[in-house]
């Protein structure tokens, strides 16, 4: 459970500001959210530099995970293959983290050790995604996720960003800036969906087809 991770990282923050004084800027749901929130509080308890280092480490890991390199293929296999031992997974992750400039922070290693020990390495990508949401909220950033059936042309993304930045959809109390996260989901068939927190606008072809099918079923 994620609760096993919390004592480990919190015990290393003695001598720093009280953890009770630090709370995640947003509430995250699910097990991945618990790991991400524990990591966020632990890093910030040590200081802003530690939070920035942990964020840098996790971004590096995420970039490798999503790339087309041999390291990425090996890493995805180790994270999801149940026949690979926990020791082998830990060594592969440790070697990867050590290969980046400056090496990995202790909290970064602790996070992945806890995920490995608890059999939750398959959550790594979601944990990182949730953690980056926390650090963005910490900086007062609003992240708008745009998901399309295929990568959008730059001309389209520029028009979307220009329109959304000045819209009420992007208005959030205390927001200092707006950032965009683009994802591809072929199941949308065409068009795109826009998500910001619990708000969503679905302009995908799949959504239109689903609505049409629902109308047809009602008319039968």
Tab-separated table of C-alpha atoms in Angstrom:
chain	number	residue	atom	x	y	z
A	1	UNK	CA	0.000	0.000	0.000
A	2	UNK	CA	1.028	3.605	-0.558
A	3	UNK	CA	0.987	4.136	3.200
A	4	UNK	CA	4.184	2.066	3.421
A	5	UNK	CA	5.931	4.663	1.310
A	6	UNK	CA	4.870	7.590	3.470
A	7	UNK	CA	6.692	6.633	6.699
A	8	UNK	CA	9.858	5.812	4.773
A	9	UNK	CA	10.220	9.190	3.130
A	10	UNK	CA	8.791	11.132	6.040
A	11	UNK	CA	11.279	9.654	8.487
A	12	UNK	CA	14.060	11.240	6.458
A	13	UNK	CA	12.604	14.725	6.815
A	14	UNK	CA	13.248	15.104	10.552
A	15	UNK	CA	14.880	18.420	11.310
A	16	UNK	CA	12.905	20.162	8.573
A	17	UNK	CA	9.558	21.971	8.678
A	18	UNK	CA	6.653	19.959	10.007
A	19	UNK	CA	4.954	17.788	7.398
A	20	UNK	CA	1.636	18.764	8.963
A	21	UNK	CA	2.164	22.306	7.667
A	22	UNK	CA	2.431	21.097	4.061
A	23	UNK	CA	-0.511	19.889	2.027
A	24	UNK	CA	-0.754	18.997	-1.687
A	25	UNK	CA	-2.185	21.939	-3.664
A	26	UNK	CA	-4.855	19.709	-5.197
A	27	UNK	CA	-6.553	16.496	-4.064
A	28	UNK	CA	-5.740	13.466	-6.206
A	29	UNK	CA	-7.783	10.287	-6.403
A	30	UNK	CA	-6.627	6.688	-6.540
A	31	UNK	CA	-3.563	4.772	-5.412
A	32	UNK	CA	-1.227	6.554	-7.826
A	33	UNK	CA	-2.415	9.850	-6.385
A	34	UNK	CA	-1.474	8.699	-2.890
A	35	UNK	CA	2.065	7.841	-3.954
A	36	UNK	CA	2.398	11.123	-5.846
A	37	UNK	CA	1.042	13.170	-2.932
A	38	UNK	CA	3.353	11.456	-0.434
A	39	UNK	CA	6.344	12.142	-2.672
A	40	UNK	CA	5.304	15.777	-3.140
A	41	UNK	CA	4.905	16.461	0.601
A	42	UNK	CA	8.155	14.688	1.440
A	43	UNK	CA	10.156	16.624	-1.158
A	44	UNK	CA	8.650	20.006	-0.275
A	45	UNK	CA	9.233	19.339	3.415
A	46	UNK	CA	12.933	19.318	2.573
A	47	UNK	CA	12.671	22.452	0.451
A	48	UNK	CA	11.881	23.858	-2.995
A	49	UNK	CA	15.191	22.625	-4.429
A	50	UNK	CA	14.368	19.063	-3.424
A	51	UNK	CA	10.945	19.334	-5.021
A	52	UNK	CA	12.515	20.656	-8.223
A	53	UNK	CA	15.078	17.825	-8.255
A	54	UNK	CA	12.427	15.148	-7.753
A	55	UNK	CA	10.372	16.708	-10.540
A	56	UNK	CA	13.433	16.724	-12.816
A	57	UNK	CA	14.166	13.063	-12.040
A	58	UNK	CA	10.598	11.980	-12.751
A	59	UNK	CA	10.442	13.983	-15.981
A	60	UNK	CA	13.631	12.268	-17.122
A	61	UNK	CA	12.208	8.841	-16.274
A	62	UNK	CA	8.948	9.693	-18.040
A	63	UNK	CA	10.744	10.919	-21.179
A	64	UNK	CA	12.682	7.652	-21.397
A	65	UNK	CA	9.535	5.620	-20.752
A	66	UNK	CA	7.682	7.301	-23.617
A	67	UNK	CA	10.540	7.299	-26.126
A	68	UNK	CA	11.202	4.774	-28.908
A	69	UNK	CA	14.651	3.859	-27.598
A	70	UNK	CA	15.827	0.392	-26.600
A	71	UNK	CA	15.969	1.597	-23.003
A	72	UNK	CA	12.287	2.484	-23.181
A	73	UNK	CA	11.330	-0.907	-24.580
A	74	UNK	CA	13.339	-2.678	-21.879
A	75	UNK	CA	11.920	-0.442	-19.181
A	76	UNK	CA	8.298	-1.000	-20.210
A	77	UNK	CA	8.922	-4.742	-20.239
A	78	UNK	CA	10.406	-4.695	-16.756
A	79	UNK	CA	7.565	-2.604	-15.390
A	80	UNK	CA	4.771	-4.802	-16.721
A	81	UNK	CA	6.229	-8.321	-16.950
A	82	UNK	CA	5.136	-10.299	-13.848
A	83	UNK	CA	7.873	-12.907	-14.394
A	84	UNK	CA	10.646	-10.354	-13.828
A	85	UNK	CA	11.844	-10.374	-10.229
A	86	UNK	CA	11.554	-7.313	-8.009
A	87	UNK	CA	15.349	-7.265	-7.663
A	88	UNK	CA	15.814	-7.153	-11.438
A	89	UNK	CA	13.260	-4.358	-11.772
A	90	UNK	CA	14.927	-2.316	-9.029
A	91	UNK	CA	18.383	-2.720	-10.598
A	92	UNK	CA	17.165	-1.685	-14.044
A	93	UNK	CA	15.445	1.422	-12.666
A	94	UNK	CA	18.413	2.264	-10.451
A	95	UNK	CA	20.818	2.018	-13.404
A	96	UNK	CA	18.552	4.208	-15.519
A	97	UNK	CA	18.212	6.894	-12.868
A	98	UNK	CA	21.961	6.857	-12.231
A	99	UNK	CA	22.636	7.482	-15.937
A	100	UNK	CA	21.124	10.960	-15.920
A	101	UNK	CA	23.242	14.021	-15.253
A	102	UNK	CA	23.867	14.444	-11.525
A	103	UNK	CA	22.270	11.088	-10.668
A	104	UNK	CA	18.921	10.615	-8.947
A	105	UNK	CA	17.722	12.145	-5.693
A	106	UNK	CA	17.311	9.876	-2.663
A	107	UNK	CA	13.538	10.494	-2.626
A	108	UNK	CA	13.343	9.421	-6.266
A	109	UNK	CA	15.027	6.121	-5.472
A	110	UNK	CA	12.805	5.654	-2.422
A	111	UNK	CA	9.667	6.207	-4.488
A	112	UNK	CA	10.578	3.568	-7.047
A	113	UNK	CA	11.810	1.166	-4.355
A	114	UNK	CA	8.419	1.451	-2.642
A	115	UNK	CA	6.548	0.918	-5.915
A	116	UNK	CA	8.692	-2.138	-6.614
A	117	UNK	CA	8.333	-3.637	-3.132
A	118	UNK	CA	4.565	-3.196	-3.237
A	119	UNK	CA	4.233	-4.610	-6.748
A	120	UNK	CA	3.021	-1.268	-8.100
A	121	UNK	CA	5.669	-0.431	-10.713
A	122	UNK	CA	2.934	-0.697	-13.318
A	123	UNK	CA	1.550	2.523	-11.822
A	124	UNK	CA	4.792	4.417	-12.454
A	125	UNK	CA	3.533	6.407	-15.441
A	126	UNK	CA	0.338	7.434	-13.627
A	127	UNK	CA	2.250	8.305	-10.441
A	128	UNK	CA	4.552	10.570	-12.445
A	129	UNK	CA	1.609	12.150	-14.254
A	130	UNK	CA	-0.107	12.867	-10.926
A	131	UNK	CA	3.094	14.228	-9.384
A	132	UNK	CA	3.584	16.633	-12.299
A	133	UNK	CA	0.010	17.826	-11.797
A	134	UNK	CA	0.919	18.643	-8.203
A	135	UNK	CA	4.068	20.571	-9.111
A	136	UNK	CA	2.199	22.508	-11.802
A	137	UNK	CA	-0.532	23.416	-9.307
A	138	UNK	CA	2.206	24.378	-6.836
A	139	UNK	CA	3.445	26.947	-9.373
A	140	UNK	CA	-0.073	28.194	-10.033
A	141	UNK	CA	-0.220	26.670	-13.516
A	142	UNK	CA	-3.373	25.476	-15.259
A	143	UNK	CA	-2.890	22.413	-17.469
A	144	UNK	CA	-5.363	21.857	-20.283
A	145	UNK	CA	-5.224	18.371	-21.826
A	146	UNK	CA	-6.153	18.090	-25.492
A	147	UNK	CA	-6.626	14.546	-26.774
A	148	UNK	CA	-6.998	13.855	-30.490
A	149	UNK	CA	-7.247	10.788	-32.724
A	150	UNK	CA	-3.927	11.731	-34.344
A	151	UNK	CA	-1.278	14.406	-33.734
A	152	UNK	CA	-2.635	17.872	-34.493
A	153	UNK	CA	-0.958	20.244	-36.935
A	154	UNK	CA	0.881	23.172	-35.394
A	155	UNK	CA	-1.516	25.612	-37.044
A	156	UNK	CA	-4.437	23.944	-35.248
A	157	UNK	CA	-2.693	23.771	-31.870
A	158	UNK	CA	-1.736	27.453	-32.135
A	159	UNK	CA	-5.356	28.457	-32.792
A	160	UNK	CA	-6.628	26.215	-29.983
A	161	UNK	CA	-4.134	27.587	-27.466
A	162	UNK	CA	-4.854	31.180	-28.428
A	163	UNK	CA	-8.602	30.668	-28.022
A	164	UNK	CA	-8.442	28.645	-24.806
A	165	UNK	CA	-6.010	30.932	-22.980
A	166	UNK	CA	-8.532	33.756	-23.113
A	167	UNK	CA	-11.599	31.620	-22.450
A	168	UNK	CA	-13.584	31.085	-19.258
A	169	UNK	CA	-12.695	27.398	-19.581
A	170	UNK	CA	-9.122	28.213	-18.563
A	171	UNK	CA	-10.053	30.637	-15.797
A	172	UNK	CA	-9.006	29.264	-12.423
A	173	UNK	CA	-8.620	31.216	-9.188
A	174	UNK	CA	-4.975	32.041	-8.550
A	175	UNK	CA	-3.761	30.673	-11.899
A	176	UNK	CA	-0.531	32.303	-13.051
A	177	UNK	CA	-0.151	30.585	-16.423
A	178	UNK	CA	-1.778	28.089	-18.777
A	179	UNK	CA	0.012	25.045	-20.193
A	180	UNK	CA	-1.149	22.488	-22.738
A	181	UNK	CA	-0.666	18.722	-22.714
A	182	UNK	CA	-1.364	16.927	-26.001
A	183	UNK	CA	-2.270	13.247	-26.122
A	184	UNK	CA	-3.269	10.854	-28.901
A	185	UNK	CA	-6.098	8.323	-28.608
A	186	UNK	CA	-7.053	6.643	-31.889
A	187	UNK	CA	-10.327	5.476	-30.344
A	188	UNK	CA	-11.646	9.040	-30.732
A	189	UNK	CA	-11.741	8.372	-34.514
A	190	UNK	CA	-11.488	12.097	-35.250
A	191	UNK	CA	-11.867	15.511	-33.639
A	192	UNK	CA	-10.602	16.019	-30.094
A	193	UNK	CA	-11.541	16.388	-26.447
A	194	UNK	CA	-10.465	19.128	-24.035
A	195	UNK	CA	-10.034	18.471	-20.319
A	196	UNK	CA	-9.240	20.744	-17.392
A	197	UNK	CA	-9.631	19.135	-13.990
A	198	UNK	CA	-13.220	17.918	-13.707
A	199	UNK	CA	-14.339	19.995	-16.709
A	200	UNK	CA	-14.438	18.491	-20.169
A	201	UNK	CA	-15.542	19.310	-23.707
A	202	UNK	CA	-15.799	16.294	-26.019
A	203	UNK	CA	-15.726	17.227	-29.720
A	204	UNK	CA	-14.599	13.808	-30.931
A	205	UNK	CA	-16.166	11.795	-33.737
A	206	UNK	CA	-16.520	8.848	-31.355
A	207	UNK	CA	-18.641	10.955	-29.006
A	208	UNK	CA	-20.890	12.056	-31.861
A	209	UNK	CA	-21.294	8.448	-33.030
A	210	UNK	CA	-22.146	7.335	-29.498
A	211	UNK	CA	-24.793	10.056	-29.200
A	212	UNK	CA	-26.254	9.087	-32.580
A	213	UNK	CA	-26.364	5.415	-31.587
A	214	UNK	CA	-28.127	6.353	-28.353
A	215	UNK	CA	-30.750	8.327	-30.274
A	216	UNK	CA	-31.275	5.408	-32.652
A	217	UNK	CA	-31.756	2.990	-29.763
A	218	UNK	CA	-34.305	5.311	-28.163
A	219	UNK	CA	-36.277	5.529	-31.378
A	220	UNK	CA	-36.562	1.762	-31.796
